[in-house]
Short mmCIF file of C-alpha atoms in Angstrom, two decimals:
data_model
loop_
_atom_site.label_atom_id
_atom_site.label_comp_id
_atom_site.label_asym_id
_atom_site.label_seq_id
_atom_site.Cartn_x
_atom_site.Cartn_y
_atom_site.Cartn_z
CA UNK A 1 0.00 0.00 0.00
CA UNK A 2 1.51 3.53 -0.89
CA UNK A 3 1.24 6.14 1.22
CA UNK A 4 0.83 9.77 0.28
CA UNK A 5 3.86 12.57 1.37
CA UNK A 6 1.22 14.29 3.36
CA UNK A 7 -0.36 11.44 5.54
CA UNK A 8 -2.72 14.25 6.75
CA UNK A 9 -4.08 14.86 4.01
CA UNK A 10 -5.16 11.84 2.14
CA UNK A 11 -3.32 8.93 4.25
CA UNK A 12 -3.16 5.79 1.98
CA UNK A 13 -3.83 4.89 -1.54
CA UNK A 14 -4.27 2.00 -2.93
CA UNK A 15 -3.87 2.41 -6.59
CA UNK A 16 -1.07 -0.40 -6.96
CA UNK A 17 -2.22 -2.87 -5.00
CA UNK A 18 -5.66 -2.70 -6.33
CA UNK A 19 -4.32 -3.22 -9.97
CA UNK A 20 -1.72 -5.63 -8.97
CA UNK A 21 -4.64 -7.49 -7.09
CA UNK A 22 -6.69 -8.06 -10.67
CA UNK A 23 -3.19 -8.86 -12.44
CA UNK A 24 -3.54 -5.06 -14.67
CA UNK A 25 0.02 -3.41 -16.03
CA UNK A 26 0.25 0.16 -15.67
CA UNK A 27 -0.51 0.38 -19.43
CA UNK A 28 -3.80 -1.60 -18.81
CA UNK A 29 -4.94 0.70 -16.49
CA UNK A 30 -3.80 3.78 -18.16
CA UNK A 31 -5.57 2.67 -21.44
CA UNK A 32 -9.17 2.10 -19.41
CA UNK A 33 -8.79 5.16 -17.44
CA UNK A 34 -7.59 7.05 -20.77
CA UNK A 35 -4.26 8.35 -19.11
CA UNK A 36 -0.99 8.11 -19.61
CA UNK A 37 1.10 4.83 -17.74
CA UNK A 38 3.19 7.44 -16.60
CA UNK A 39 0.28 9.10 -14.87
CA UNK A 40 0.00 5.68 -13.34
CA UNK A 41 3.47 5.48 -11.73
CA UNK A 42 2.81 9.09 -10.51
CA UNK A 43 0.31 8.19 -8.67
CA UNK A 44 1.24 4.79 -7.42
CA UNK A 45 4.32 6.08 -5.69
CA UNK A 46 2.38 9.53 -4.33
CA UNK A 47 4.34 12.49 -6.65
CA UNK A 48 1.24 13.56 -8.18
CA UNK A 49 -2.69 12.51 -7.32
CA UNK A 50 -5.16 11.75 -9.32
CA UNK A 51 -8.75 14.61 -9.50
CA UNK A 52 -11.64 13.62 -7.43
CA UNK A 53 -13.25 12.84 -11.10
CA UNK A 54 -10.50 10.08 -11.61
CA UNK A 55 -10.50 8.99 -8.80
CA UNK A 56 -14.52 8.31 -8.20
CA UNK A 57 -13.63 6.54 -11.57
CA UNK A 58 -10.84 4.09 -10.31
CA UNK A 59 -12.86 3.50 -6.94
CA UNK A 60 -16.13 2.40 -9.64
CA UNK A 61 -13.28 0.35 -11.75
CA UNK A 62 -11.94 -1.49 -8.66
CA UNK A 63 -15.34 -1.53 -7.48
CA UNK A 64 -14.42 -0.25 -3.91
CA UNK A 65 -15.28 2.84 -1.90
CA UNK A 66 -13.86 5.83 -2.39
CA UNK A 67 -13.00 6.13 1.46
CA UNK A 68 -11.64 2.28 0.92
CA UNK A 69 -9.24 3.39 -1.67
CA UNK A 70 -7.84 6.94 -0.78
CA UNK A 71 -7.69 6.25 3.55
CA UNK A 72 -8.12 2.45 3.07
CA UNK A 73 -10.76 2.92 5.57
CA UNK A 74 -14.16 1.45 5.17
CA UNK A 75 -15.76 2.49 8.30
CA UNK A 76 -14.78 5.98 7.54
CA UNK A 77 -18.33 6.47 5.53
CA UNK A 78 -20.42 5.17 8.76
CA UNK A 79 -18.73 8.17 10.59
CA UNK A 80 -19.94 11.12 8.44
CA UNK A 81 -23.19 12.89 9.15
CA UNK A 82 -25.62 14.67 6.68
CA UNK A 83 -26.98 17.15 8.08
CA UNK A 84 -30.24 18.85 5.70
CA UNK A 85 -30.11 22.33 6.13
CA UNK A 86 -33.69 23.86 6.97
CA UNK A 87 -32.91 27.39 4.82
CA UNK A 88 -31.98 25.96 1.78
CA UNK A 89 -34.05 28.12 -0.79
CA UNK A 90 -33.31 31.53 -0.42
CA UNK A 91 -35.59 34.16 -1.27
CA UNK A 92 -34.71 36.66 -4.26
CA UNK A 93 -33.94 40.21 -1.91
CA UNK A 94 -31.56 37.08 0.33
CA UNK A 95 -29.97 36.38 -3.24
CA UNK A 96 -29.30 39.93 -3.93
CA UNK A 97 -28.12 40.94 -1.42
CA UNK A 98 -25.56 38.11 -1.19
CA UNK A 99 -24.33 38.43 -4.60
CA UNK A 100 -23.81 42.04 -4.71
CA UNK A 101 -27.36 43.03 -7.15
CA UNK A 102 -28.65 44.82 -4.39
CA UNK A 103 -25.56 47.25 -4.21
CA UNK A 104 -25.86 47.55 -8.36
CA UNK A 105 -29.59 48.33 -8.20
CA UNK A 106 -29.32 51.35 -5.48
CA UNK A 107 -26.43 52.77 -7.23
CA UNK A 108 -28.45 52.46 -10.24
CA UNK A 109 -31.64 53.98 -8.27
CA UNK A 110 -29.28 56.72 -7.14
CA UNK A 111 -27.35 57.63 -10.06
CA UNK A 112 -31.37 57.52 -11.88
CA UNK A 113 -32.52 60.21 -9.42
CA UNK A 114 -29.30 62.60 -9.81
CA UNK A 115 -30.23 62.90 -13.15
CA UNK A 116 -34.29 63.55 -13.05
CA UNK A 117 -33.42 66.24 -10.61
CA UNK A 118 -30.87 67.12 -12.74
CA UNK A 119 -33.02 67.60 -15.74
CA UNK A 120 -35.84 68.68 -13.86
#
C-alpha cells in the first residue's frame, strides 16, 4: 500500500495494490482510465494525485469505496453525518443581497434620481 507525502491529508492509496490485485500493467490501467502509464506510476508512488473525477472513476473500476481506496478505511463512511439544512431556498432580496445586485440596483436607483433632478 503507498502512502501519500502528506499522511494528513489523504493517508493511503491503494492504486497499486488494487491493480496488482486483478493482475492489470500500468498500461492496462492507463488505457481504461484514458491516461498516460506514466500518470499511473505518478500516482502509485504519491508524486502527483489523481482529481476527485479520476478517482470516483478508479474507486467504480476497482469496485471499492472511495474512502476504501484513498484512507483504506471502510468504516470511515459510517462516521460522516448529513446534516439537511432547513434554509436551503433563499428568497430573491436574500440572493441579492448576497451576490452584490442589491448594491448595483441602489447605485443604479441613485445615479437615476441625480439625473431627473438634474433635468428637472
Amino acid at each position: 500500500m503507498e502512502i501519500f507525502k502528506d499522511s494528513g491529508c489523504f493517508g493511503s492509496i491503494r492504486i497499486k495494490e488494487e491493480r496488482e490485485k486483478r493482475q492489470w500493467t500500468q498500461d492496462y490501467l492507463a488505457e481504461t482510465l484514458n491516461v498516460s502509464r506514466q500518470a499511473i506510476s505518478k500516482w502509485e508512488v504519491g508524486s502527483t494525485y489523481p482529481d476527485i473525477d479520476r478517482l470516483v472513476q478508479i474507486s467504480n473500476l476497482f469496485d471499492i469505496t472511495l474512502d476504501s481506496l484513498i484512507k483504506g478505511d471502510d468504516s470511515l463512511k459510517k462516521s460522516i453525518v448529513i446534516t439537511k439544512n432547513a434554509k436551503a431556498q433563499t428568497n430573491v432580496w436574500e440572493f441579492m443581497r448576497s451576490t452584490g445586485w442589491m448594491m448595483v440596483i441602489a447605485i443604479i436607483y441613485l445615479v437615476t434620481k441625480m439625473i431627473i433632478a438634474v433635468f428637472s
